[in-house]
Amino acid sequence: MMNYKNEVVRKFADLFSKKPDVYFSPGRINLIGEHIDYNDGYVMPGAINKGVWFAFALNNTDQLNFHAFDLRENLSVPINSLKKTGGWKNYVLGVVNEFVKDGKEIKGFDCVFGGDIPKGAGVSSSAAVEGGLAMVINNVMNFGYDRKHLALICQRAEHDFPGVNCGIMDQYANLFGKKEHVLILDCKAITHEYLPFYFPEYNIILVNSNVHHSLADSAYNQRRRECDEGLKILKQNTGVNSFRAVESDEQLRAVKNQMDETVYRRCLFVVQEILRTKKAAQFLRNRDLESFGKLMFQTHEGLSNLYEVSCEELDFLVNFSAGFEGVAGARLMGGGFGGCTINLVEKKSQEEFMQQIGEVYKQRFGIDANCYEVALADGVHSCDTN
Ligand code: GLA
């Protein structure tokens, strides 16, 4: 198997003939609490042991030189002409641009990055790129920002350059992840607590549908607008000023006739998902994985029927998991419209699960589904270069 860290460092030496600082920036999973980070909810993400390695050094010029290792693509831009372009370039330039907007003096640098995280698969390769770059710039240039500030910079970068109006979950999890723990992230206060997630008989298995329906970004921004509209109506007609203050479906139903049918369904999902995530945290504290897993299936149903961010391929995968004996819980993960499902699978039936789900998926769609076992890991950190 390829050792990405070594490969990235070797590439850096080939291209720039000097010794870099090296950082690892993880992808993330989310156990429960989907599409509610931008709706003032609570979410339950964690960083994983797959991600992006960065090799980085100052170059005493006014140029920023990037090499995207996996794509074998280069980018060189002068510091004073940061502009939106396309693809991965927007993610790195967007981050640099936020430091500049903050009045920080960026110095020229060379950077190679690459990793073993699937792209466009709902594990936030984008936050891994943003968070890793933000951290290494912050440390090498001594800007002194804390992790929360860096997460906020990365979120703003994603809004501005790639133009995805994301919540804070991905960037926060990338920076604050902790081995064998998930975060309970309060997305209104932007604070977190850690909860252990260690069940020795289970593994977290991601199943990548290997589809990525192209409407993902536009539909994401549209969901945000629909929720904003719903919240406005809620505020006007009730004393409630946040989705988290709604205590039951009935409370929302009271304003149903004021809302467009679609907006109502989006709001119903949000209200239910916030309550579900709170319940899930309680189950986790009680180490009740069975009840926890049932809530994951309910989340999937809501994402599919009310929030409408699933697709045939993801529904098929979750449906298979629901019928497989060793799976405690499964659902689509991340923005939706493709990417991965997350599955809590008993270790003893893991091999059989991975083999069977691959087979039936291939039969049905003619596409290979990749399965990855992932572990909860620490957030962005520097690595030994020896
Ligand atoms: C994407 C966004 C996150 C979050 C999820 C859905 O990953 O970047 O902010 O909204 O979708 O939960």
CSV table of C-alpha atoms and ligand atoms in Angstrom, one decimal:
chain,number,residue,atom,x,y,z
A,1,MET,CA,0.0,0.0,0.0
A,2,MET,CA,1.2,3.5,-0.8
A,3,ASN,CA,2.6,5.5,2.1
A,4,TYR,CA,1.1,8.9,1.3
A,5,LYS,CA,3.1,10.8,3.8
A,6,ASN,CA,6.4,9.6,2.3
A,7,GLU,CA,5.3,10.1,-1.2
A,8,VAL,CA,4.1,13.7,-0.6
A,9,VAL,CA,7.4,14.5,1.2
A,10,ARG,CA,9.4,12.9,-1.6
A,11,LYS,CA,7.5,14.9,-4.3
A,12,PHE,CA,8.2,18.0,-2.3
A,13,ALA,CA,11.9,17.3,-2.3
A,14,ASP,CA,11.9,16.6,-6.0
A,15,LEU,CA,10.1,19.8,-6.8
A,16,PHE,CA,11.6,22.2,-4.4
A,17,SER,CA,14.8,20.7,-3.1
A,18,LYS,CA,14.4,21.5,0.6
A,19,LYS,CA,13.0,20.1,3.8
A,20,PRO,CA,9.4,20.9,4.5
A,21,ASP,CA,7.2,21.0,7.6
A,22,VAL,CA,4.7,18.1,7.4
A,23,TYR,CA,1.1,18.1,8.6
A,24,PHE,CA,-1.7,15.6,8.5
A,25,SER,CA,-5.3,16.9,8.0
A,26,PRO,CA,-8.1,14.3,8.5
A,27,GLY,CA,-11.4,13.8,6.7
A,28,ARG,CA,-14.5,13.5,8.9
A,29,ILE,CA,-17.4,11.3,9.5
A,30,ASN,CA,-20.7,12.3,11.1
A,31,LEU,CA,-22.6,9.8,13.2
A,32,ILE,CA,-25.8,11.7,13.4
A,33,GLY,CA,-27.1,15.3,13.0
A,34,GLU,CA,-27.1,15.8,9.2
A,35,HIS,CA,-27.9,19.1,7.6
A,36,ILE,CA,-28.5,20.8,10.9
A,37,ASP,CA,-25.1,22.5,11.4
A,38,TYR,CA,-26.5,25.5,9.5
A,39,ASN,CA,-29.8,25.2,11.3
A,40,ASP,CA,-28.5,25.9,14.8
A,41,GLY,CA,-28.6,22.2,15.7
A,42,TYR,CA,-26.2,19.8,17.4
A,43,VAL,CA,-24.1,17.4,15.3
A,44,MET,CA,-21.9,14.4,16.1
A,45,PRO,CA,-18.9,14.3,13.9
A,46,GLY,CA,-15.4,13.0,14.4
A,47,ALA,CA,-12.1,13.2,12.5
A,48,ILE,CA,-10.9,9.9,10.8
A,49,ASN,CA,-7.6,8.2,10.1
A,50,LYS,CA,-7.8,9.1,6.4
A,51,GLY,CA,-7.0,12.5,5.1
A,52,VAL,CA,-4.5,14.8,3.4
A,53,TRP,CA,-0.8,15.2,4.0
A,54,PHE,CA,0.8,18.6,3.5
A,55,ALA,CA,4.5,19.4,2.9
A,56,PHE,CA,5.2,23.1,3.2
A,57,ALA,CA,8.0,25.6,3.3
A,58,LEU,CA,8.5,29.3,2.8
A,59,ASN,CA,10.3,30.2,-0.4
A,60,ASN,CA,11.4,33.9,0.1
A,61,THR,CA,9.5,35.0,-3.0
A,62,ASP,CA,6.1,36.6,-3.6
A,63,GLN,CA,4.8,33.4,-5.2
A,64,LEU,CA,2.5,30.7,-3.9
A,65,ASN,CA,3.4,27.4,-5.5
A,66,PHE,CA,1.0,24.4,-5.0
A,67,HIS,CA,1.3,20.9,-6.3
A,68,ALA,CA,-1.8,18.7,-6.0
A,69,PHE,CA,-0.2,15.3,-5.7
A,70,ASP,CA,-3.2,13.1,-6.5
A,71,LEU,CA,-4.2,15.1,-9.6
A,72,ARG,CA,-0.6,15.8,-10.6
A,73,GLU,CA,-1.5,19.5,-11.1
A,74,ASN,CA,0.4,22.7,-10.3
A,75,LEU,CA,-0.7,26.1,-9.4
A,76,SER,CA,1.5,29.2,-9.1
A,77,VAL,CA,0.1,32.6,-8.3
A,78,PRO,CA,1.6,35.8,-7.0
A,79,ILE,CA,0.4,36.7,-3.5
A,80,ASN,CA,-1.2,39.9,-4.6
A,81,SER,CA,-3.4,38.4,-7.2
A,82,LEU,CA,-5.6,35.8,-5.6
A,83,LYS,CA,-8.7,35.2,-7.7
A,84,LYS,CA,-11.4,32.6,-7.9
A,85,THR,CA,-10.7,29.8,-10.4
A,86,GLY,CA,-12.1,26.3,-10.3
A,87,GLY,CA,-11.8,22.9,-8.6
A,88,TRP,CA,-9.3,22.3,-5.9
A,89,LYS,CA,-7.6,25.7,-6.6
A,90,ASN,CA,-10.5,27.5,-5.1
A,91,TYR,CA,-10.1,25.7,-1.8
A,92,VAL,CA,-6.5,26.6,-1.3
A,93,LEU,CA,-6.7,30.1,-2.6
A,94,GLY,CA,-9.8,30.7,-0.6
A,95,VAL,CA,-8.0,29.9,2.6
A,96,VAL,CA,-5.0,32.2,1.8
A,97,ASN,CA,-7.5,34.9,0.8
A,98,GLU,CA,-9.1,34.8,4.3
A,99,PHE,CA,-5.8,35.4,6.0
A,100,VAL,CA,-5.2,38.4,3.7
A,101,LYS,CA,-8.8,39.7,4.4
A,102,ASP,CA,-7.9,39.4,8.1
A,103,GLY,CA,-5.0,41.8,7.5
A,104,LYS,CA,-2.3,39.1,7.8
A,105,GLU,CA,0.9,39.4,5.8
A,106,ILE,CA,1.2,36.2,3.8
A,107,LYS,CA,4.7,35.1,2.8
A,108,GLY,CA,5.5,33.2,-0.4
A,109,PHE,CA,5.5,29.4,0.0
A,110,ASP,CA,5.8,26.0,-1.7
A,111,CYS,CA,3.3,23.3,-0.9
A,112,VAL,CA,2.6,19.7,-1.9
A,113,PHE,CA,-0.5,18.0,-0.7
A,114,GLY,CA,-2.2,14.7,-1.3
A,115,GLY,CA,-3.9,11.8,0.5
A,116,ASP,CA,-6.0,8.7,0.8
A,117,ILE,CA,-9.3,10.3,1.3
A,118,PRO,CA,-12.0,9.7,-1.3
A,119,LYS,CA,-13.0,12.9,-3.0
A,120,GLY,CA,-16.7,13.9,-3.5
A,121,ALA,CA,-17.7,11.1,-1.2
A,122,GLY,CA,-19.2,12.9,1.8
A,123,VAL,CA,-16.1,12.7,4.0
A,124,SER,CA,-15.1,16.3,3.4
A,125,SER,CA,-11.9,16.2,1.5
A,126,SER,CA,-12.5,19.9,1.1
A,127,ALA,CA,-12.4,20.7,4.8
A,128,ALA,CA,-9.2,18.5,5.0
A,129,VAL,CA,-7.5,20.6,2.4
A,130,GLU,CA,-8.7,23.9,4.0
A,131,GLY,CA,-7.9,22.9,7.6
A,132,GLY,CA,-4.5,21.5,6.8
A,133,LEU,CA,-3.4,24.6,4.8
A,134,ALA,CA,-4.8,27.0,7.4
A,135,MET,CA,-3.0,25.3,10.2
A,136,VAL,CA,0.4,25.1,8.5
A,137,ILE,CA,0.2,28.8,7.4
A,138,ASN,CA,-0.9,29.8,10.9
A,139,ASN,CA,2.0,28.0,12.5
A,140,VAL,CA,4.8,28.7,10.0
A,141,MET,CA,3.9,32.4,9.8
A,142,ASN,CA,3.2,32.7,13.5
A,143,PHE,CA,-0.3,34.2,13.2
A,144,GLY,CA,-1.4,32.8,16.6
A,145,TYR,CA,-5.0,31.9,15.7
A,146,ASP,CA,-6.6,29.2,17.8
A,147,ARG,CA,-8.4,26.1,16.2
A,148,LYS,CA,-11.8,27.7,16.4
A,149,HIS,CA,-10.7,30.8,14.6
A,150,LEU,CA,-9.1,28.6,11.9
A,151,ALA,CA,-12.3,26.6,11.5
A,152,LEU,CA,-14.2,29.8,11.0
A,153,ILE,CA,-11.6,31.0,8.4
A,154,CYS,CA,-12.0,27.8,6.5
A,155,GLN,CA,-15.7,28.0,6.5
A,156,ARG,CA,-15.6,31.6,5.2
A,157,ALA,CA,-13.1,30.4,2.5
A,158,GLU,CA,-15.6,27.8,1.3
A,159,HIS,CA,-18.5,30.3,1.2
A,160,ASP,CA,-16.4,32.8,-0.7
A,161,PHE,CA,-14.3,30.9,-3.3
A,162,PRO,CA,-16.0,27.6,-4.1
A,163,GLY,CA,-19.3,29.2,-3.3
A,164,VAL,CA,-20.7,26.5,-1.1
A,165,ASN,CA,-22.7,27.9,1.8
A,166,CYS,CA,-21.6,25.2,4.2
A,167,GLY,CA,-22.2,25.0,8.0
A,168,ILE,CA,-19.3,24.7,10.5
A,169,MET,CA,-19.3,21.0,11.1
A,170,ASP,CA,-16.7,19.8,8.6
A,171,GLN,CA,-14.0,22.4,9.4
A,172,TYR,CA,-14.6,22.1,13.1
A,173,ALA,CA,-14.3,18.3,13.1
A,174,ASN,CA,-11.2,18.4,11.0
A,175,LEU,CA,-9.5,20.7,13.5
A,176,PHE,CA,-10.9,19.4,16.8
A,177,GLY,CA,-11.1,15.6,16.2
A,178,LYS,CA,-9.9,13.3,18.9
A,179,LYS,CA,-8.9,9.7,18.8
A,180,GLU,CA,-11.7,7.3,19.8
A,181,HIS,CA,-14.1,10.2,20.5
A,182,VAL,CA,-16.9,12.0,18.7
A,183,LEU,CA,-17.7,15.6,19.2
A,184,ILE,CA,-21.1,16.8,20.3
A,185,LEU,CA,-20.8,20.1,18.5
A,186,ASP,CA,-23.3,22.9,19.4
A,187,CYS,CA,-23.5,24.7,16.1
A,188,LYS,CA,-25.2,27.8,17.6
A,189,ALA,CA,-22.7,28.5,20.3
A,190,ILE,CA,-19.8,26.9,18.3
A,191,THR,CA,-18.6,24.9,21.3
A,192,HIS,CA,-18.1,21.2,21.8
A,193,GLU,CA,-17.8,18.4,24.2
A,194,TYR,CA,-16.1,15.0,23.5
A,195,LEU,CA,-17.9,11.7,24.0
A,196,PRO,CA,-16.0,8.4,23.8
A,197,PHE,CA,-17.1,6.3,20.9
A,198,TYR,CA,-15.4,3.0,21.4
A,199,PHE,CA,-17.3,-0.2,20.9
A,200,PRO,CA,-14.7,-3.0,20.6
A,201,GLU,CA,-17.1,-5.3,18.9
A,202,TYR,CA,-18.0,-2.9,16.1
A,203,ASN,CA,-16.3,-1.0,13.3
A,204,ILE,CA,-17.3,2.0,11.4
A,205,ILE,CA,-17.5,1.1,7.7
A,206,LEU,CA,-18.1,3.6,5.0
A,207,VAL,CA,-19.6,2.4,1.8
A,208,ASN,CA,-18.8,4.6,-1.1
A,209,SER,CA,-21.6,4.5,-3.7
A,210,ASN,CA,-19.2,6.0,-6.2
A,211,VAL,CA,-21.9,8.3,-7.6
A,212,HIS,CA,-21.9,12.0,-7.2
A,213,HIS,CA,-25.0,13.6,-8.6
A,214,SER,CA,-24.0,17.0,-10.0
A,215,LEU,CA,-26.8,18.9,-8.4
A,216,ALA,CA,-25.2,18.5,-5.0
A,217,ASP,CA,-23.8,22.0,-4.6
A,218,SER,CA,-26.8,23.9,-5.9
A,219,ALA,CA,-29.3,21.7,-4.0
A,220,TYR,CA,-27.3,22.3,-0.8
A,221,ASN,CA,-27.6,26.1,-1.1
A,222,GLN,CA,-31.3,25.7,-2.0
A,223,ARG,CA,-31.9,23.6,1.2
A,224,ARG,CA,-30.3,26.5,3.2
A,225,ARG,CA,-32.7,29.0,1.6
A,226,GLU,CA,-35.7,26.8,2.2
A,227,CYS,CA,-34.8,26.4,5.9
A,228,ASP,CA,-34.2,30.2,6.2
A,229,GLU,CA,-37.6,30.8,4.8
A,230,GLY,CA,-39.2,28.4,7.1
A,231,LEU,CA,-37.5,29.8,10.2
A,232,LYS,CA,-38.6,33.3,9.2
A,233,ILE,CA,-42.3,32.1,9.2
A,234,LEU,CA,-41.8,30.3,12.5
A,235,LYS,CA,-40.4,33.5,14.1
A,236,GLN,CA,-43.2,35.7,12.7
A,237,ASN,CA,-45.9,33.4,14.0
A,238,THR,CA,-44.6,31.9,17.2
A,239,GLY,CA,-42.3,33.0,20.0
A,240,VAL,CA,-39.6,30.7,18.7
A,241,ASN,CA,-36.4,32.2,17.3
A,242,SER,CA,-34.4,29.0,16.5
A,243,PHE,CA,-35.2,25.5,15.2
A,244,ARG,CA,-33.7,24.1,18.4
A,245,ALA,CA,-36.4,25.8,20.5
A,246,VAL,CA,-39.2,23.8,18.7
A,247,GLU,CA,-40.0,21.0,21.1
A,248,SER,CA,-42.3,18.8,19.0
A,249,ASP,CA,-43.7,18.2,15.5
A,250,GLU,CA,-47.0,19.6,16.7
A,251,GLN,CA,-45.5,23.0,17.4
A,252,LEU,CA,-44.3,23.2,13.8
A,253,ARG,CA,-47.6,21.9,12.5
A,254,ALA,CA,-49.3,24.9,14.0
A,255,VAL,CA,-47.7,27.1,11.3
A,256,LYS,CA,-48.0,24.5,8.5
A,257,ASN,CA,-50.7,26.4,6.6
A,258,GLN,CA,-48.4,29.5,6.4
A,259,MET,CA,-45.7,27.5,4.7
A,260,ASP,CA,-45.0,26.2,1.2
A,261,GLU,CA,-45.3,22.3,1.4
A,262,THR,CA,-41.6,21.8,0.5
A,263,VAL,CA,-40.5,24.3,3.1
A,264,TYR,CA,-42.6,22.6,5.7
A,265,ARG,CA,-41.0,19.2,5.0
A,266,ARG,CA,-37.5,20.7,5.2
A,267,CYS,CA,-38.4,22.3,8.6
A,268,LEU,CA,-40.0,19.1,9.9
A,269,PHE,CA,-36.8,17.2,9.1
A,270,VAL,CA,-34.7,19.8,10.9
A,271,VAL,CA,-36.8,19.8,14.0
A,272,GLN,CA,-36.9,16.0,14.2
A,273,GLU,CA,-33.2,15.7,13.5
A,274,ILE,CA,-32.2,18.1,16.3
A,275,LEU,CA,-34.4,16.2,18.8
A,276,ARG,CA,-33.0,12.9,17.4
A,277,THR,CA,-29.4,14.0,17.8
A,278,LYS,CA,-30.0,15.0,21.4
A,279,LYS,CA,-31.5,11.6,22.1
A,280,ALA,CA,-28.6,9.9,20.3
A,281,ALA,CA,-26.1,11.7,22.6
A,282,GLN,CA,-28.0,10.3,25.6
A,283,PHE,CA,-27.9,6.8,24.2
A,284,LEU,CA,-24.2,7.1,23.6
A,285,ARG,CA,-23.6,8.2,27.2
A,286,ASN,CA,-25.5,5.1,28.3
A,287,ARG,CA,-23.5,3.0,25.8
A,288,ASP,CA,-26.7,1.8,24.1
A,289,LEU,CA,-25.5,1.3,20.6
A,290,GLU,CA,-28.6,-0.6,19.5
A,291,SER,CA,-30.9,2.3,20.2
A,292,PHE,CA,-28.3,4.7,18.8
A,293,GLY,CA,-28.2,2.8,15.5
A,294,LYS,CA,-32.0,2.8,15.2
A,295,LEU,CA,-31.9,6.6,15.2
A,296,MET,CA,-29.4,6.5,12.4
A,297,PHE,CA,-31.9,4.6,10.2
A,298,GLN,CA,-34.5,7.2,11.1
A,299,THR,CA,-32.2,10.0,10.1
A,300,HIS,CA,-31.8,8.3,6.7
A,301,GLU,CA,-35.5,8.1,6.2
A,302,GLY,CA,-35.9,11.8,7.0
A,303,LEU,CA,-33.0,12.7,4.7
A,304,SER,CA,-34.6,10.7,1.9
A,305,ASN,CA,-38.3,11.5,2.3
A,306,LEU,CA,-38.5,15.0,3.9
A,307,TYR,CA,-35.2,16.7,3.2
A,308,GLU,CA,-34.8,14.9,-0.2
A,309,VAL,CA,-31.0,14.7,-0.4
A,310,SER,CA,-30.7,11.0,-1.0
A,311,CYS,CA,-30.7,9.1,-4.3
A,312,GLU,CA,-31.6,5.6,-5.5
A,313,GLU,CA,-28.1,4.3,-4.9
A,314,LEU,CA,-27.8,5.5,-1.3
A,315,ASP,CA,-31.3,4.3,-0.5
A,316,PHE,CA,-30.4,0.9,-1.9
A,317,LEU,CA,-27.2,0.7,0.2
A,318,VAL,CA,-29.0,1.7,3.5
A,319,ASN,CA,-31.8,-0.7,2.7
A,320,PHE,CA,-29.3,-3.5,2.4
A,321,SER,CA,-27.7,-2.6,5.7
A,322,ALA,CA,-31.0,-2.4,7.4
A,323,GLY,CA,-31.6,-6.1,6.4
A,324,PHE,CA,-28.2,-7.3,7.4
A,325,GLU,CA,-28.0,-8.8,10.8
A,326,GLY,CA,-24.7,-7.4,12.0
A,327,VAL,CA,-25.4,-3.8,11.3
A,328,ALA,CA,-26.5,-1.6,14.2
A,329,GLY,CA,-27.2,1.5,12.2
A,330,ALA,CA,-26.6,3.0,8.8
A,331,ARG,CA,-27.5,6.1,6.8
A,332,LEU,CA,-26.2,8.4,4.1
A,333,MET,CA,-23.6,10.7,5.4
A,334,GLY,CA,-22.7,14.3,4.5
A,335,GLY,CA,-24.4,16.6,2.0
A,336,GLY,CA,-26.1,13.7,0.1
A,337,PHE,CA,-26.9,13.0,-3.6
A,338,GLY,CA,-24.2,10.4,-3.7
A,339,GLY,CA,-21.0,9.7,-1.7
A,340,CYS,CA,-20.9,7.4,1.3
A,341,THR,CA,-23.1,5.7,3.7
A,342,ILE,CA,-21.9,5.2,7.3
A,343,ASN,CA,-22.5,1.8,8.8
A,344,LEU,CA,-21.9,0.5,12.3
A,345,VAL,CA,-21.0,-3.1,11.7
A,346,GLU,CA,-20.2,-6.0,14.0
A,347,LYS,CA,-16.6,-7.0,13.5
A,348,LYS,CA,-17.4,-10.7,13.2
A,349,SER,CA,-19.7,-10.1,10.2
A,350,GLN,CA,-17.7,-7.2,8.6
A,351,GLU,CA,-16.0,-9.3,5.9
A,352,GLU,CA,-19.3,-10.9,4.9
A,353,PHE,CA,-21.0,-7.5,4.9
A,354,MET,CA,-18.5,-5.8,2.7
A,355,GLN,CA,-18.5,-8.7,0.2
A,356,GLN,CA,-22.2,-8.9,0.0
A,357,ILE,CA,-23.0,-5.2,-0.3
A,358,GLY,CA,-20.4,-4.9,-3.0
A,359,GLU,CA,-22.0,-7.8,-4.9
A,360,VAL,CA,-25.6,-6.7,-4.7
A,361,TYR,CA,-24.7,-3.1,-5.5
A,362,LYS,CA,-22.8,-4.1,-8.6
A,363,GLN,CA,-25.6,-6.4,-9.7
A,364,ARG,CA,-28.2,-3.6,-9.3
A,365,PHE,CA,-26.2,-0.6,-10.6
A,366,GLY,CA,-23.2,-2.0,-12.5
A,367,ILE,CA,-21.0,0.1,-10.2
A,368,ASP,CA,-18.3,-1.0,-7.7
A,369,ALA,CA,-19.0,0.2,-4.2
A,370,ASN,CA,-15.7,0.7,-2.2
A,371,CYS,CA,-15.9,-0.2,1.5
A,372,TYR,CA,-13.5,1.5,4.0
A,373,GLU,CA,-13.0,0.7,7.7
A,374,VAL,CA,-12.3,4.0,9.4
A,375,ALA,CA,-11.2,4.9,12.9
A,376,LEU,CA,-11.8,8.1,14.9
A,377,ALA,CA,-8.6,10.1,15.0
A,378,ASP,CA,-7.0,13.4,16.1
A,379,GLY,CA,-7.6,16.7,14.3
A,380,VAL,CA,-5.0,18.4,12.1
A,381,HIS,CA,-1.5,18.0,13.5
A,382,SER,CA,2.1,18.2,12.5
A,383,CYS,CA,4.0,15.0,11.8
A,384,ASP,CA,7.5,13.8,12.2
A,385,THR,CA,9.5,14.1,9.0
A,386,ASN,CA,12.0,11.4,9.8
B,1,GLA,C1,-21.7,19.3,4.0
B,1,GLA,C2,-21.4,20.6,4.7
B,1,GLA,C3,-21.6,20.6,6.2
B,1,GLA,C4,-23.0,20.0,6.5
B,1,GLA,C5,-23.2,18.7,5.8
B,1,GLA,C6,-24.6,18.1,6.0
B,1,GLA,O1,-20.7,18.3,4.4
B,1,GLA,O2,-20.1,21.1,4.4
B,1,GLA,O3,-21.5,21.9,6.7
B,1,GLA,O4,-24.0,20.9,6.3
B,1,GLA,O5,-23.0,18.8,4.4
B,1,GLA,O6,-24.7,17.8,7.3
